[in-house]
PDB file of C-alpha atoms and ligand atoms in Angstrom:
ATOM      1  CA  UNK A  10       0.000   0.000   0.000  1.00 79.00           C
ATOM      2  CA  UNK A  11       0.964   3.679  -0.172  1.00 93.00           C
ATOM      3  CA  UNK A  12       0.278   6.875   0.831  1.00 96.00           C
ATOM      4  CA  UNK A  13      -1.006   9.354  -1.860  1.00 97.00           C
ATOM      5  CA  UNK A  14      -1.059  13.314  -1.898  1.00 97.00           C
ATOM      6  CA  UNK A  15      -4.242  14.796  -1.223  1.00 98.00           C
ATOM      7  CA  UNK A  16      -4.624  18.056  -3.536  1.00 97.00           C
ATOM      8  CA  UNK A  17      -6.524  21.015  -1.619  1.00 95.00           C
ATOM      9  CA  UNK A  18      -8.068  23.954  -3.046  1.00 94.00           C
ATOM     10  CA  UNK A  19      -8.023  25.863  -5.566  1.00 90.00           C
ATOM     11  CA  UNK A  20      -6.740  22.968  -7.480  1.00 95.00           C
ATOM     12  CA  UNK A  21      -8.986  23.300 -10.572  1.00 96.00           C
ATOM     13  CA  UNK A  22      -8.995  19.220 -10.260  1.00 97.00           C
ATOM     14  CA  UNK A  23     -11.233  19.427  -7.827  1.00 97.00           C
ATOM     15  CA  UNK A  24     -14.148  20.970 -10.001  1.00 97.00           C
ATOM     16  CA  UNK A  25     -13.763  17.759 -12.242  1.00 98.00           C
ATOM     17  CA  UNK A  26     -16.541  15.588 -12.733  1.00 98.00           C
ATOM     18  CA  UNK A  27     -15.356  12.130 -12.055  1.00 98.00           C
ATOM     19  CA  UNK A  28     -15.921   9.002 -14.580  1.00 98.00           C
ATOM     20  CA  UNK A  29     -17.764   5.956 -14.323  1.00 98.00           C
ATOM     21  CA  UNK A  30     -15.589   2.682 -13.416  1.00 98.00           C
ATOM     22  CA  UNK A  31     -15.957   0.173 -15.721  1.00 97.00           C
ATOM     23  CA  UNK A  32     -15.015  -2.925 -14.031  1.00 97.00           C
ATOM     24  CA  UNK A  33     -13.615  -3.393 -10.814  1.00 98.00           C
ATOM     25  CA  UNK A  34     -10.193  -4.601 -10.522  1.00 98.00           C
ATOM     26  CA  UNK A  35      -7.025  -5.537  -9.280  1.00 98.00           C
ATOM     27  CA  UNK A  36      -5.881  -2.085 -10.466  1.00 98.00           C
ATOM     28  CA  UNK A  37      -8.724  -0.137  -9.105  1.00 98.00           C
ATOM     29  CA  UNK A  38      -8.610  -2.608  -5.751  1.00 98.00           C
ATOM     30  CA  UNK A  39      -4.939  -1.027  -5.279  1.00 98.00           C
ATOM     31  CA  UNK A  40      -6.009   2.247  -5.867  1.00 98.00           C
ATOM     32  CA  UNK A  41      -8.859   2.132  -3.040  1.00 98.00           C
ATOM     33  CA  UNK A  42      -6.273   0.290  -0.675  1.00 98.00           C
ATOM     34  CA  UNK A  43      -4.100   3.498  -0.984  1.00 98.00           C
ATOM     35  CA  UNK A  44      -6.408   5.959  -0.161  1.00 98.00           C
ATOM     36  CA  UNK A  45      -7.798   3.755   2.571  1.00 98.00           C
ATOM     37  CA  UNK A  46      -4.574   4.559   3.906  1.00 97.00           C
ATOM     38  CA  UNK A  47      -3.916   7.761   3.028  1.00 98.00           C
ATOM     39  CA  UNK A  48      -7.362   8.874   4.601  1.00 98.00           C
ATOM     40  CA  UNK A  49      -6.354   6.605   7.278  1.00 96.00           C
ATOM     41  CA  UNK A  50      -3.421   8.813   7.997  1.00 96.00           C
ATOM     42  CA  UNK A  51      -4.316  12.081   7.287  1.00 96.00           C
ATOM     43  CA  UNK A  52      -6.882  11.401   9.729  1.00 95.00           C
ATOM     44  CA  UNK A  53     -10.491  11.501   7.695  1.00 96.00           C
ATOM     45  CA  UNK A  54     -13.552   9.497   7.306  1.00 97.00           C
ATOM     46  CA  UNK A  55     -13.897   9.656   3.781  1.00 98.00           C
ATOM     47  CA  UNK A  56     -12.214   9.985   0.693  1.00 98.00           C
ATOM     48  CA  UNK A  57     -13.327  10.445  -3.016  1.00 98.00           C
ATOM     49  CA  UNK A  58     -10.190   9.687  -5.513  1.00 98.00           C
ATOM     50  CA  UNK A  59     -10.547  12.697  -7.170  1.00 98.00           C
ATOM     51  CA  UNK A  60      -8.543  14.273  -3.811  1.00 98.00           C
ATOM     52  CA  UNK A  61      -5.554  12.269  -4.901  1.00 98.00           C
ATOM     53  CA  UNK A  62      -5.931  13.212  -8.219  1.00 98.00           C
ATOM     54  CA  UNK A  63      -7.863   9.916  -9.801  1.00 98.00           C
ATOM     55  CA  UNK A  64     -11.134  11.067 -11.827  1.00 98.00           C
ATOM     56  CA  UNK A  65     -12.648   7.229 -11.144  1.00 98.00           C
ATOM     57  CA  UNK A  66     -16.355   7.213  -9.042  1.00 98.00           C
ATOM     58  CA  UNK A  67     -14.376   5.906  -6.119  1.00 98.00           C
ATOM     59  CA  UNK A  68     -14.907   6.418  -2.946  1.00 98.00           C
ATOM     60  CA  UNK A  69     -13.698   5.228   0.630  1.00 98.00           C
ATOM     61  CA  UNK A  70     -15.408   5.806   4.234  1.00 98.00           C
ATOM     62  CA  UNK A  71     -15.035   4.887   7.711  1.00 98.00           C
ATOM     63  CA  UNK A  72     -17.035   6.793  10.252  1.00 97.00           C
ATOM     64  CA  UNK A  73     -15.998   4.025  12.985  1.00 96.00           C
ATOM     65  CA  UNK A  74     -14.970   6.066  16.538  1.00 91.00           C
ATOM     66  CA  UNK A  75     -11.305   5.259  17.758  1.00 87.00           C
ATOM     67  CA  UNK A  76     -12.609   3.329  20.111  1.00 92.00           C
ATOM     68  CA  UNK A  77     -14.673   0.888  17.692  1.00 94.00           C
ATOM     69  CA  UNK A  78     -12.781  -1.532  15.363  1.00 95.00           C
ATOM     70  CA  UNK A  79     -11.913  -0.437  11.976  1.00 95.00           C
ATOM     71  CA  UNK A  80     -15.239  -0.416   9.385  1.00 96.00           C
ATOM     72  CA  UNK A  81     -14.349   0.737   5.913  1.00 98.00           C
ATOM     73  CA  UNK A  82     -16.696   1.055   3.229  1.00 98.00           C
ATOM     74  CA  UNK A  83     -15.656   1.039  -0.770  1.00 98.00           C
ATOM     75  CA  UNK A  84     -18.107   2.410  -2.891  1.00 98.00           C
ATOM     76  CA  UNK A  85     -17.654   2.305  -6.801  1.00 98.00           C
ATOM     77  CA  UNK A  86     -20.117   4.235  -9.208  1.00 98.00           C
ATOM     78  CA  UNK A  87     -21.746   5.344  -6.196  1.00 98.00           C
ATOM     79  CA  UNK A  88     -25.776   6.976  -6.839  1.00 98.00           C
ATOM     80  CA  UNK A  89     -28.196   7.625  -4.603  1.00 98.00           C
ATOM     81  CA  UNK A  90     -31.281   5.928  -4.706  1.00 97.00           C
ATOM     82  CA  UNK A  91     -33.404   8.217  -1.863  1.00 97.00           C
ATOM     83  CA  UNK A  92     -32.780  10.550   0.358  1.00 98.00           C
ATOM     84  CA  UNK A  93     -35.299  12.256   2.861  1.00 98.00           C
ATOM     85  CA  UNK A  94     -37.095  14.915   3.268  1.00 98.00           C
ATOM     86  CA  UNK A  95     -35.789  15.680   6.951  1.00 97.00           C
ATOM     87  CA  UNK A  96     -32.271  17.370   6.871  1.00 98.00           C
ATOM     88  CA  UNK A  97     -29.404  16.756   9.796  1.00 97.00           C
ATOM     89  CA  UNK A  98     -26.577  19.384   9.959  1.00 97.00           C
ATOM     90  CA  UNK A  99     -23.449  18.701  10.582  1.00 97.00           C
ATOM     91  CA  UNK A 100     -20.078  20.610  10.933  1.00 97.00           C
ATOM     92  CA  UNK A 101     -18.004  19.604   7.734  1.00 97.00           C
ATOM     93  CA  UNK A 102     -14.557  19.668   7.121  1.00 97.00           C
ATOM     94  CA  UNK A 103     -12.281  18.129   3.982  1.00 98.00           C
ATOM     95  CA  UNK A 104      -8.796  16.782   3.601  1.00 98.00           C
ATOM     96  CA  UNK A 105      -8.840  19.130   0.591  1.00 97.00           C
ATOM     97  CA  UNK A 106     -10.171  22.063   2.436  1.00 96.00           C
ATOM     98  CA  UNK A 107      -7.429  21.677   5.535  1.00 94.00           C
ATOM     99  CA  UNK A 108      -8.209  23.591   8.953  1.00 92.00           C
ATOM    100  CA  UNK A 109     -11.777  25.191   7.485  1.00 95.00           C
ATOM    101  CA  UNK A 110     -15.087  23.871   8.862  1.00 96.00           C
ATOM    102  CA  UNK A 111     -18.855  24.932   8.526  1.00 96.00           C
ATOM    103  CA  UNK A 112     -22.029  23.559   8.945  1.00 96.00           C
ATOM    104  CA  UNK A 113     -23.785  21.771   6.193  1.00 97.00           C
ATOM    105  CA  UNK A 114     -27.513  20.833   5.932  1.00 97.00           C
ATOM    106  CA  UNK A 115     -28.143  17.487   4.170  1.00 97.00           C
ATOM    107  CA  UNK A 116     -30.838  14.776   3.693  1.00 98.00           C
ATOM    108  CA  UNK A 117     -30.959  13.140   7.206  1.00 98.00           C
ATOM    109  CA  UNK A 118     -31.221   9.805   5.350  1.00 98.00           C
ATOM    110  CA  UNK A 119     -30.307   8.125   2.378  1.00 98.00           C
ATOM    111  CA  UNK A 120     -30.207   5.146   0.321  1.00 98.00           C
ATOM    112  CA  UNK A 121     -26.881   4.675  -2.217  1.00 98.00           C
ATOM    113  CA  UNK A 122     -26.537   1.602  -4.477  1.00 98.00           C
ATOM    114  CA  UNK A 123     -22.754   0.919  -5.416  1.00 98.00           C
ATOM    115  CA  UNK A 124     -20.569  -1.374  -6.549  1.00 98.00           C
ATOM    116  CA  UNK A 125     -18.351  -2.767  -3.687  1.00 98.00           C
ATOM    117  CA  UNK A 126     -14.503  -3.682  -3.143  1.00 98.00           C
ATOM    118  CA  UNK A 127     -15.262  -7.335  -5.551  1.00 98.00           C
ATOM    119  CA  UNK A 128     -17.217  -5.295  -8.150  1.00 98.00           C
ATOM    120  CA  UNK A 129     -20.821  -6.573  -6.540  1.00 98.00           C
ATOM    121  CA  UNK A 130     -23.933  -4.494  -6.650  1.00 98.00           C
ATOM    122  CA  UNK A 131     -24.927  -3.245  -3.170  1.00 98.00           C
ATOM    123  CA  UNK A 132     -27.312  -1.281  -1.958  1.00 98.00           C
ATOM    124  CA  UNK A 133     -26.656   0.796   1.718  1.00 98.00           C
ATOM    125  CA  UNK A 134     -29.231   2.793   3.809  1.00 98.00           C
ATOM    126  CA  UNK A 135     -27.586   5.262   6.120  1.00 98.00           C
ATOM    127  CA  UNK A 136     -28.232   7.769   8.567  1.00 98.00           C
ATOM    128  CA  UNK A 137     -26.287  10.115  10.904  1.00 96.00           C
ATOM    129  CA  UNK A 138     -22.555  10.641   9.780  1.00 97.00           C
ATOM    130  CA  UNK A 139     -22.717   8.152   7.644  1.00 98.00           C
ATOM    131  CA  UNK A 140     -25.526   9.382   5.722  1.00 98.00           C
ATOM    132  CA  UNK A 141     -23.186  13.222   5.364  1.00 98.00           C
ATOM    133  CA  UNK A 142     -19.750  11.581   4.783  1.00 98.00           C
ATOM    134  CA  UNK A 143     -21.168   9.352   1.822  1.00 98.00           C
ATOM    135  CA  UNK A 144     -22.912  12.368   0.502  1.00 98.00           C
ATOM    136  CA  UNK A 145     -19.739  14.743   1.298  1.00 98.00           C
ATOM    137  CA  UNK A 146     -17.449  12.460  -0.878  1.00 98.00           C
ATOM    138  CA  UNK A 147     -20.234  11.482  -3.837  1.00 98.00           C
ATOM    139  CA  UNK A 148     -20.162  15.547  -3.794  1.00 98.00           C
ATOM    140  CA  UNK A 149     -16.657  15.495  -5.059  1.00 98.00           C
ATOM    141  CA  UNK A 150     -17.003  13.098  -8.139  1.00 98.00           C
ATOM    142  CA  UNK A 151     -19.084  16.126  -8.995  1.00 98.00           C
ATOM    143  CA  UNK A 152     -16.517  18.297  -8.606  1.00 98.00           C
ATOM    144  CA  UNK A 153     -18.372  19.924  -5.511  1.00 98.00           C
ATOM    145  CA  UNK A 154     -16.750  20.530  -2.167  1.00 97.00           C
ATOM    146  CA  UNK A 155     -18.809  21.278   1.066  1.00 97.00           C
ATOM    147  CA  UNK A 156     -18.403  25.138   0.860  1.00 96.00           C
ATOM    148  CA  UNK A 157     -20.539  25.147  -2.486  1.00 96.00           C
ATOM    149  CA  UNK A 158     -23.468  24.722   0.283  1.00 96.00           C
ATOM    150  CA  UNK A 159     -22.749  27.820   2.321  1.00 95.00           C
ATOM    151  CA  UNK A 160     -22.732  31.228   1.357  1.00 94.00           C
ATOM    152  CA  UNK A 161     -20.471  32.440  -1.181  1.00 95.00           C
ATOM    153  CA  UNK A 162     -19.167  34.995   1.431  1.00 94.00           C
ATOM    154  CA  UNK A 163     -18.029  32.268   3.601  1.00 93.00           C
ATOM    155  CA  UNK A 164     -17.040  30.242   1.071  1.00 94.00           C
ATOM    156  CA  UNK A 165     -14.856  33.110  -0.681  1.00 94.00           C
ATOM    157  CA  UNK A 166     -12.990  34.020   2.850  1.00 94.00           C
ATOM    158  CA  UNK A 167     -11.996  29.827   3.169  1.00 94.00           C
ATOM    159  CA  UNK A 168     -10.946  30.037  -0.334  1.00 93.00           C
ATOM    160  CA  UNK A 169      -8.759  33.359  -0.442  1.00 93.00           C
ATOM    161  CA  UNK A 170      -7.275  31.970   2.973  1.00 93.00           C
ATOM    162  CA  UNK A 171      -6.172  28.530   1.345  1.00 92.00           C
ATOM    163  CA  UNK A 172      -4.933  30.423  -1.563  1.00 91.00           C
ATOM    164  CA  UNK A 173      -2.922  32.494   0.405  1.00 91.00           C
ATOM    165  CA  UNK A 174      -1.369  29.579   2.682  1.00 88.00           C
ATOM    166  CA  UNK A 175      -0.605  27.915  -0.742  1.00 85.00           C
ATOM    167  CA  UNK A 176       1.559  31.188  -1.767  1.00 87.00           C
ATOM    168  CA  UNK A 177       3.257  31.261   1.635  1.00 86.00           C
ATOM    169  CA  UNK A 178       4.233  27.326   1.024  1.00 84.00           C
ATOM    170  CA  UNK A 179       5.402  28.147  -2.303  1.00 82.00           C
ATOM    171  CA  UNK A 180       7.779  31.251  -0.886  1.00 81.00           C
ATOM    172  CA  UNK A 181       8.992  29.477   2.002  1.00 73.00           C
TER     173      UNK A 181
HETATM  174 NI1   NI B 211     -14.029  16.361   1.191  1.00 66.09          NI
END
């Protein structure tokens, strides 16, 4: 296994729409093993492969606390088959969006059909964290990041202050 880069914003990859996987395999399996572990490490609870620079409909969760065993979920060609009509909010944050946080108002529950880790069709009701993380990271294959939900003041200030920790990298 191996630990990718995560791009953060602006990186215009990030507004890419992600494509369809066509069949799951031992390539693609080593691709969501790495960014198991890379989200693993950074630490996050989910991870869309468009953050390490992969335009595939991959995604990896885990929403397990620290003190429950490990419980990672691999969803391929992820859609959603429902959501409800009651919303939950929850404060977001993104590997690609480091040390910025807002809240987010999303369907409360959903229903996502996927393909999983062996390339078979599964179909996942979630609620809670669950239910935001998986629609967080199905956001990205969109090219959509959490602050596209809040207002574009809020969103502009995170943006101008990643851009400007980016130039300060790049000087020092
Ligand atoms: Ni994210």
């Amino acid at each position: 296994m191996a630990i990718l880069p995560i791009i953060t914003a602006p990186d215009p990859l990030l507004k890419v729409k992600s494509k369809a996987v066509d069949r799951v395999d031992d390539g693609l399996r080593t691709l969501m093993d790495d960014m198991l572990e890379t989200m693993y490490l950074a630490p996050g609870i989910g991870l869309s492969a468009i953050q390490v620079a992969v335009p595939k409909r991959v995604v990896v969760v885990d929403v397990a606390r620290e003190d429950e065993p490990a419980n990672p979920l691999y969803l391929v060609n992820p859609e959603l088959v429902c959501v409800s009509d009651n919303l939950a909010t929850y404060e977001e944050g993104c590997l690609s969006l480091p040390d910025h946080y807002a809240d987010v108002e999303r369907p409360a529950e959903i229903e996502v059909a996927f393909l999983d880790y062996h390339g078979k069709r599964q179909t996942l009701q979630a609620e809670g964290l669950l239910a935001t993380c998986i629609q967080h990271e199905m956001d990205h294959l969109e090219g959509l990041l959490f602050v596209d939900h809040i207002s574009a003041l809020k969103r502009n200030m995170i943006l101008r202050k990643l851009k400007k920790a980016k130039r300060l990298e790049a000087t020092a």
